[in-house]
């Protein structure tokens, strides 16, 4: 019996939570678990709360069941997915506190171990990979497989990031055997862009600036430009990855304005820089090669602060990229 199966023993109701600004792994893990419980534990009542519903993931079964408004309710078990700390649970963190028991499934190296049972595997490509390891393979339906596959392709950049392992590929193979439309999921959620998303991508690339001798690159989208294009943070998916593959670049930074003098920062590295340490220093978190945080101050202070930390780390651990 897995730890998750043990936690589910005798439980009558469950609440599933993900992280704020939910991404593909978050939707995949939350809806994957929701679908799994729905079919393998039909007597258990399950509620799923997420901050927002992103339309491109609406093909996942039970997407319509996602709740975005908090309700007065206490649960036997709270399961937190892909969220590395309590703040990442946003408005729904209260359910973690009031639930009789809690389990966290995650893969962030910066996870703080905030639940009663913490199943954190920092070597796993995605929380969906951790989740898969906790489920009974034979009870995974095609609907559940679609969700878990989605999470894996999003957090591995379609099996190309360094977090992809032979285990990741073996799990993806098992999920394909469930009859999912794997090509459709990849194109529909990862590569497909709206016209406006392509425009903002083009603009962000055109306005990008290299620094630290071309080892770093950054681009920023200001709030007034977001309003002009009518875009939200979800429309920037993929921009930081495009910056990262610029020749000679070790570290890519993409940021957008979320308030007055407040920026959401995304960082990616290629070979040696541990961006999770930098994000963590500024109150965020993530993985060695992909991390994020929010920072306050004017744009130049923010860039300078990040630059100082990047330079310090690159000096102490010289990076051989060629
Ligand atoms: P992003 O750049 O937003 O795609 O995030 C990259 C990775 O860092 C993801 O695994 C996120 O879960 C994590 N991350 C991003 N922002 C934060 C934050 N403020 N606190 C903790 N982890 C974060
Ligand atoms: Mn995530
Ligand atoms: Mn993840």
Tab-separated table of C-alpha atoms and ligand atoms in Angstrom:
chain	number	residue	atom	x	y	z
A	1	UNK	CA	0.000	0.000	0.000
A	2	UNK	CA	1.384	3.450	-0.897
A	3	UNK	CA	1.489	6.379	1.557
A	4	UNK	CA	-1.347	8.074	-0.309
A	5	UNK	CA	-3.492	4.922	-0.162
A	6	UNK	CA	-2.808	4.693	3.577
A	7	UNK	CA	-3.859	8.314	4.087
A	8	UNK	CA	-7.087	7.634	2.185
A	9	UNK	CA	-8.090	4.739	4.446
A	10	UNK	CA	-11.393	5.388	6.214
A	11	UNK	CA	-11.633	8.921	4.826
A	12	UNK	CA	-15.096	10.243	3.902
A	13	UNK	CA	-14.202	13.537	2.277
A	14	UNK	CA	-11.123	15.023	0.659
A	15	UNK	CA	-10.092	18.475	-0.487
A	16	UNK	CA	-7.525	18.819	-3.272
A	17	UNK	CA	-5.442	22.008	-3.543
A	18	UNK	CA	-2.822	23.181	-6.050
A	19	UNK	CA	-0.738	26.349	-6.255
A	20	UNK	CA	-1.533	29.940	-7.208
A	21	UNK	CA	-1.186	30.805	-10.913
A	22	UNK	CA	-1.753	27.089	-11.690
A	23	UNK	CA	0.269	25.577	-14.547
A	24	UNK	CA	0.005	22.339	-16.547
A	25	UNK	CA	1.520	20.166	-13.816
A	26	UNK	CA	-0.805	21.686	-11.233
A	27	UNK	CA	-3.972	21.171	-13.329
A	28	UNK	CA	-2.778	17.719	-14.388
A	29	UNK	CA	-2.018	16.532	-10.851
A	30	UNK	CA	-5.179	18.015	-9.299
A	31	UNK	CA	-7.553	16.731	-11.974
A	32	UNK	CA	-5.583	13.473	-12.307
A	33	UNK	CA	-6.116	12.788	-8.615
A	34	UNK	CA	-9.740	13.982	-8.790
A	35	UNK	CA	-10.486	11.565	-11.651
A	36	UNK	CA	-8.619	8.740	-9.923
A	37	UNK	CA	-10.553	9.174	-6.665
A	38	UNK	CA	-13.789	9.492	-8.622
A	39	UNK	CA	-13.307	6.081	-10.230
A	40	UNK	CA	-11.241	4.132	-7.667
A	41	UNK	CA	-12.810	5.607	-4.474
A	42	UNK	CA	-16.435	6.302	-5.500
A	43	UNK	CA	-17.608	6.496	-1.843
A	44	UNK	CA	-15.218	9.373	-1.055
A	45	UNK	CA	-16.533	12.895	-1.574
A	46	UNK	CA	-13.934	15.122	-3.281
A	47	UNK	CA	-13.731	18.903	-3.728
A	48	UNK	CA	-11.026	20.579	-5.801
A	49	UNK	CA	-10.092	24.265	-5.399
A	50	UNK	CA	-7.831	26.254	-7.722
A	51	UNK	CA	-7.273	29.988	-7.993
A	52	UNK	CA	-8.333	30.114	-11.638
A	53	UNK	CA	-9.492	27.905	-14.514
A	54	UNK	CA	-7.299	28.054	-17.606
A	55	UNK	CA	-9.385	27.278	-20.688
A	56	UNK	CA	-6.762	25.368	-22.619
A	57	UNK	CA	-6.942	22.624	-19.969
A	58	UNK	CA	-10.714	22.251	-20.234
A	59	UNK	CA	-10.393	18.953	-22.167
A	60	UNK	CA	-9.490	17.261	-18.883
A	61	UNK	CA	-12.393	15.308	-17.431
A	62	UNK	CA	-14.158	17.049	-14.509
A	63	UNK	CA	-12.567	20.434	-15.340
A	64	UNK	CA	-16.071	21.839	-14.710
A	65	UNK	CA	-15.874	20.592	-11.100
A	66	UNK	CA	-13.005	22.952	-10.187
A	67	UNK	CA	-14.110	25.468	-7.539
A	68	UNK	CA	-12.524	28.914	-7.452
A	69	UNK	CA	-14.392	30.382	-4.451
A	70	UNK	CA	-13.637	29.412	-0.859
A	71	UNK	CA	-16.462	27.792	1.137
A	72	UNK	CA	-16.963	27.113	4.854
A	73	UNK	CA	-16.116	23.443	5.120
A	74	UNK	CA	-13.852	21.124	7.072
A	75	UNK	CA	-12.396	17.998	5.471
A	76	UNK	CA	-10.987	14.701	6.734
A	77	UNK	CA	-8.013	14.926	4.381
A	78	UNK	CA	-6.351	17.792	2.518
A	79	UNK	CA	-4.108	16.812	-0.412
A	80	UNK	CA	-1.782	19.572	-1.673
A	81	UNK	CA	-0.215	19.129	-5.083
A	82	UNK	CA	2.767	20.888	-6.741
A	83	UNK	CA	2.827	23.611	-4.052
A	84	UNK	CA	6.198	24.044	-2.327
A	85	UNK	CA	5.029	26.160	0.606
A	86	UNK	CA	1.852	27.281	2.356
A	87	UNK	CA	1.836	30.714	0.668
A	88	UNK	CA	1.614	28.956	-2.700
A	89	UNK	CA	-1.776	27.540	-1.625
A	90	UNK	CA	-3.114	31.107	-1.766
A	91	UNK	CA	-6.587	31.710	-0.369
A	92	UNK	CA	-7.252	28.019	0.233
A	93	UNK	CA	-4.454	27.453	2.786
A	94	UNK	CA	-7.091	27.445	5.546
A	95	UNK	CA	-8.290	23.991	4.442
A	96	UNK	CA	-4.824	22.605	5.212
A	97	UNK	CA	-5.004	23.938	8.759
A	98	UNK	CA	-8.541	22.715	9.513
A	99	UNK	CA	-8.312	19.247	7.891
A	100	UNK	CA	-7.812	16.268	10.194
A	101	UNK	CA	-4.927	14.981	8.077
A	102	UNK	CA	-2.873	16.381	5.207
A	103	UNK	CA	-0.643	15.006	2.481
A	104	UNK	CA	1.618	16.984	0.154
A	105	UNK	CA	2.808	15.508	-3.141
A	106	UNK	CA	5.496	17.619	-4.760
A	107	UNK	CA	8.817	17.719	-6.605
A	108	UNK	CA	10.205	21.141	-5.630
A	109	UNK	CA	13.662	21.083	-4.062
A	110	UNK	CA	12.515	24.111	-2.008
A	111	UNK	CA	9.494	22.317	-0.474
A	112	UNK	CA	9.160	23.285	3.188
A	113	UNK	CA	7.471	20.058	4.385
A	114	UNK	CA	4.339	21.873	5.596
A	115	UNK	CA	1.863	18.946	5.521
A	116	UNK	CA	1.532	16.083	8.022
A	117	UNK	CA	2.712	13.598	5.370
A	118	UNK	CA	5.156	14.982	2.805
A	119	UNK	CA	5.843	12.952	-0.318
A	120	UNK	CA	8.441	15.150	-1.980
A	121	UNK	CA	10.677	13.748	-4.714
A	122	UNK	CA	12.952	16.472	-6.060
A	123	UNK	CA	14.293	14.102	-8.722
A	124	UNK	CA	10.809	13.605	-10.196
A	125	UNK	CA	10.125	15.569	-13.391
A	126	UNK	CA	6.653	16.642	-12.282
A	127	UNK	CA	4.237	16.298	-9.391
A	128	UNK	CA	2.257	14.152	-11.832
A	129	UNK	CA	5.197	11.714	-11.815
A	130	UNK	CA	5.132	11.598	-7.984
A	131	UNK	CA	1.357	11.101	-8.109
A	132	UNK	CA	1.660	8.260	-10.610
A	133	UNK	CA	3.969	6.433	-8.167
A	134	UNK	CA	1.284	6.616	-5.469
A	135	UNK	CA	-1.540	5.169	-7.607
A	136	UNK	CA	-2.503	1.644	-8.594
A	137	UNK	CA	-1.582	1.447	-12.307
A	138	UNK	CA	-4.487	-0.863	-13.087
A	139	UNK	CA	-7.005	1.651	-11.699
A	140	UNK	CA	-5.745	4.534	-13.858
A	141	UNK	CA	-8.439	5.279	-16.439
A	142	UNK	CA	-7.893	6.989	-19.792
A	143	UNK	CA	-9.295	10.219	-18.252
A	144	UNK	CA	-6.816	10.104	-15.359
A	145	UNK	CA	-3.978	9.243	-17.779
A	146	UNK	CA	-4.758	12.332	-19.907
A	147	UNK	CA	-4.305	14.571	-16.859
A	148	UNK	CA	-1.088	12.966	-15.626
A	149	UNK	CA	0.404	13.020	-19.132
A	150	UNK	CA	-0.412	16.730	-19.405
A	151	UNK	CA	1.497	17.508	-16.198
A	152	UNK	CA	4.545	15.569	-17.325
A	153	UNK	CA	4.786	17.185	-20.754
A	154	UNK	CA	4.425	20.681	-19.264
A	155	UNK	CA	7.094	20.353	-16.572
A	156	UNK	CA	9.564	18.580	-18.884
A	157	UNK	CA	9.010	20.973	-21.821
A	158	UNK	CA	7.789	17.883	-23.742
A	159	UNK	CA	10.509	15.534	-22.459
A	160	UNK	CA	13.459	17.823	-23.127
A	161	UNK	CA	14.410	19.439	-19.804
A	162	UNK	CA	17.134	17.919	-17.652
A	163	UNK	CA	14.528	16.628	-15.186
A	164	UNK	CA	13.365	14.017	-17.736
A	165	UNK	CA	14.508	10.517	-16.779
A	166	UNK	CA	14.008	7.018	-18.138
A	167	UNK	CA	11.346	6.625	-15.412
A	168	UNK	CA	9.538	9.686	-16.791
A	169	UNK	CA	9.557	8.105	-20.245
A	170	UNK	CA	8.440	4.716	-18.891
A	171	UNK	CA	5.472	6.358	-17.131
A	172	UNK	CA	4.623	8.337	-20.285
A	173	UNK	CA	4.643	5.040	-22.197
A	174	UNK	CA	2.257	3.435	-19.710
A	175	UNK	CA	-0.047	6.461	-20.006
A	176	UNK	CA	0.032	6.220	-23.816
A	177	UNK	CA	-1.070	2.595	-23.461
A	178	UNK	CA	-4.285	3.889	-21.860
A	179	UNK	CA	-5.277	5.244	-25.306
A	180	UNK	CA	-4.773	8.964	-24.787
A	181	UNK	CA	-4.424	11.468	-27.653
A	182	UNK	CA	-0.837	12.362	-26.716
A	183	UNK	CA	-0.123	14.432	-29.847
A	184	UNK	CA	-3.312	16.442	-29.397
A	185	UNK	CA	-2.504	17.158	-25.747
A	186	UNK	CA	1.019	18.364	-26.629
A	187	UNK	CA	-0.059	20.588	-29.518
A	188	UNK	CA	-3.228	21.867	-27.855
A	189	UNK	CA	-1.721	22.849	-24.517
A	190	UNK	CA	2.006	23.343	-25.068
A	191	UNK	CA	2.655	24.576	-28.605
A	192	UNK	CA	-0.601	26.183	-29.708
A	193	UNK	CA	-0.584	29.971	-29.275
A	194	UNK	CA	-3.196	32.620	-29.894
A	195	UNK	CA	-2.309	35.436	-32.269
A	196	UNK	CA	-1.879	37.813	-29.333
A	197	UNK	CA	0.327	35.345	-27.435
A	198	UNK	CA	2.622	35.160	-30.467
A	199	UNK	CA	2.684	38.938	-30.726
A	200	UNK	CA	3.684	39.381	-27.093
A	201	UNK	CA	6.296	36.607	-27.452
A	202	UNK	CA	7.745	38.438	-30.450
A	203	UNK	CA	7.792	41.713	-28.582
A	204	UNK	CA	9.406	40.196	-25.480
A	205	UNK	CA	12.156	38.638	-27.622
A	206	UNK	CA	12.706	41.835	-29.596
A	207	UNK	CA	13.062	43.895	-26.434
A	208	UNK	CA	15.213	41.377	-24.551
A	209	UNK	CA	18.533	42.591	-23.161
A	210	UNK	CA	21.712	40.606	-22.540
A	211	UNK	CA	23.954	41.323	-19.553
A	212	UNK	CA	26.914	39.825	-17.666
A	213	UNK	CA	28.834	39.401	-20.953
A	214	UNK	CA	25.904	37.747	-22.670
A	215	UNK	CA	25.640	35.000	-20.021
A	216	UNK	CA	22.240	36.342	-18.931
A	217	UNK	CA	19.254	37.635	-20.798
A	218	UNK	CA	16.115	39.297	-19.519
A	219	UNK	CA	12.880	40.654	-20.856
A	220	UNK	CA	10.015	42.421	-19.140
A	221	UNK	CA	6.388	43.143	-19.982
A	222	UNK	CA	4.948	46.207	-18.235
A	223	UNK	CA	1.391	46.394	-16.902
A	224	UNK	CA	0.419	49.057	-19.443
A	225	UNK	CA	1.492	46.743	-22.289
A	226	UNK	CA	-0.430	43.824	-20.749
A	227	UNK	CA	-3.496	46.048	-20.729
A	228	UNK	CA	-2.838	47.162	-24.324
A	229	UNK	CA	-2.648	43.570	-25.598
A	230	UNK	CA	-5.337	42.355	-23.186
A	231	UNK	CA	-3.118	39.569	-21.807
A	232	UNK	CA	-2.609	37.939	-18.397
A	233	UNK	CA	0.294	35.991	-16.894
A	234	UNK	CA	-1.023	32.774	-18.493
A	235	UNK	CA	-0.319	34.241	-21.932
A	236	UNK	CA	3.433	34.361	-21.271
A	237	UNK	CA	3.979	30.587	-21.140
A	238	UNK	CA	7.063	29.638	-23.136
A	239	UNK	CA	8.682	33.086	-23.335
A	240	UNK	CA	11.339	32.341	-20.707
A	241	UNK	CA	12.139	29.019	-22.399
A	242	UNK	CA	12.687	30.782	-25.713
A	243	UNK	CA	15.027	33.252	-23.986
A	244	UNK	CA	16.892	30.348	-22.372
A	245	UNK	CA	17.879	28.765	-25.685
A	246	UNK	CA	19.645	31.927	-26.886
A	247	UNK	CA	23.206	30.971	-27.826
A	248	UNK	CA	25.739	31.662	-25.061
A	249	UNK	CA	23.091	32.243	-22.391
A	250	UNK	CA	23.334	30.473	-19.035
A	251	UNK	CA	20.471	32.249	-17.297
A	252	UNK	CA	17.208	33.639	-18.695
A	253	UNK	CA	14.877	35.911	-16.761
A	254	UNK	CA	11.388	36.867	-17.783
A	255	UNK	CA	9.289	39.188	-15.666
A	256	UNK	CA	5.953	40.905	-15.813
A	257	UNK	CA	4.415	43.600	-13.677
A	258	UNK	CA	1.745	42.382	-11.255
A	259	UNK	CA	1.314	45.640	-9.336
A	260	UNK	CA	2.930	48.980	-8.744
A	261	UNK	CA	6.632	48.247	-8.394
A	262	UNK	CA	5.899	44.513	-8.126
A	263	UNK	CA	7.111	41.883	-10.599
A	264	UNK	CA	6.544	38.167	-11.122
A	265	UNK	CA	9.948	36.683	-11.976
A	266	UNK	CA	10.639	33.476	-13.926
A	267	UNK	CA	14.190	32.177	-14.130
A	268	UNK	CA	15.719	29.348	-16.159
A	269	UNK	CA	19.306	28.110	-16.350
A	270	UNK	CA	21.124	25.789	-18.726
A	271	UNK	CA	24.150	24.162	-17.135
A	272	UNK	CA	25.393	25.333	-13.780
A	273	UNK	CA	23.430	28.115	-12.158
A	274	UNK	CA	21.090	26.991	-9.357
A	275	UNK	CA	18.186	29.396	-9.899
A	276	UNK	CA	16.183	27.830	-7.042
A	277	UNK	CA	18.717	29.332	-4.588
A	278	UNK	CA	18.291	32.798	-6.107
A	279	UNK	CA	14.488	32.552	-6.150
A	280	UNK	CA	14.490	31.267	-2.572
A	281	UNK	CA	16.649	34.175	-1.422
A	282	UNK	CA	13.946	36.531	-2.716
A	283	UNK	CA	11.135	34.576	-1.044
A	284	UNK	CA	10.226	32.260	-3.945
A	285	UNK	CA	11.313	28.772	-4.881
A	286	UNK	CA	11.359	26.121	-7.554
A	287	UNK	CA	13.910	23.789	-9.091
A	288	UNK	CA	17.633	24.004	-9.903
A	289	UNK	CA	16.954	24.849	-13.571
A	290	UNK	CA	13.529	26.557	-13.252
A	291	UNK	CA	12.417	28.796	-10.434
A	292	UNK	CA	10.377	31.884	-9.682
A	293	UNK	CA	9.567	34.568	-7.155
A	294	UNK	CA	7.875	37.931	-6.865
A	295	UNK	CA	9.999	41.025	-6.246
A	296	UNK	CA	9.254	44.599	-5.283
A	297	UNK	CA	11.026	47.773	-6.338
A	298	UNK	CA	11.589	49.603	-9.558
A	299	UNK	CA	12.632	47.542	-12.566
A	300	UNK	CA	16.289	48.570	-12.369
A	301	UNK	CA	16.603	47.645	-8.682
A	302	UNK	CA	15.023	44.276	-9.386
A	303	UNK	CA	17.401	43.511	-12.266
A	304	UNK	CA	20.400	44.758	-10.294
A	305	UNK	CA	19.520	42.610	-7.288
A	306	UNK	CA	19.077	39.504	-9.417
A	307	UNK	CA	22.221	40.264	-11.392
A	308	UNK	CA	24.332	40.599	-8.227
A	309	UNK	CA	23.202	37.205	-6.968
A	310	UNK	CA	23.693	35.528	-10.331
A	311	UNK	CA	27.167	37.007	-10.709
A	312	UNK	CA	28.148	35.949	-7.187
A	313	UNK	CA	27.044	32.384	-7.822
A	314	UNK	CA	28.728	32.215	-11.232
A	315	UNK	CA	31.972	33.474	-9.685
A	316	UNK	CA	31.943	30.924	-6.872
A	317	UNK	CA	31.051	28.025	-9.200
A	318	UNK	CA	32.668	28.744	-12.559
A	319	UNK	CA	30.487	27.688	-15.428
A	320	UNK	CA	31.907	25.897	-18.439
A	321	UNK	CA	29.222	26.096	-21.098
A	322	UNK	CA	31.135	25.475	-24.338
B	1	LIG	P1	7.569	29.684	-13.397
B	1	LIG	O1	8.779	30.464	-13.760
B	1	LIG	O2	6.485	30.476	-12.796
B	1	LIG	O3	7.163	28.781	-14.512
B	1	LIG	O4	8.039	28.726	-12.228
B	1	LIG	C1	9.142	27.873	-12.314
B	1	LIG	C2	9.147	26.934	-11.132
B	1	LIG	O5	9.347	27.672	-9.939
B	1	LIG	C3	7.824	26.196	-10.959
B	1	LIG	O6	8.107	24.888	-10.550
B	1	LIG	C4	7.113	26.965	-9.887
B	1	LIG	O7	6.295	26.134	-9.119
B	1	LIG	C5	8.244	27.549	-9.055
B	1	LIG	N1	7.878	28.885	-8.561
B	1	LIG	C6	7.559	29.959	-9.312
B	1	LIG	N2	7.268	31.036	-8.538
B	1	LIG	C7	7.410	30.630	-7.263
B	1	LIG	C8	7.239	31.258	-5.973
B	1	LIG	N3	6.890	32.534	-5.856
B	1	LIG	N4	7.461	30.497	-4.869
B	1	LIG	C9	7.816	29.208	-4.975
B	1	LIG	N5	7.994	28.567	-6.147
B	1	LIG	C10	7.805	29.240	-7.276
B	2	LIG	MN1	3.586	24.023	-11.021
B	3	LIG	MN1	5.522	20.921	-11.094
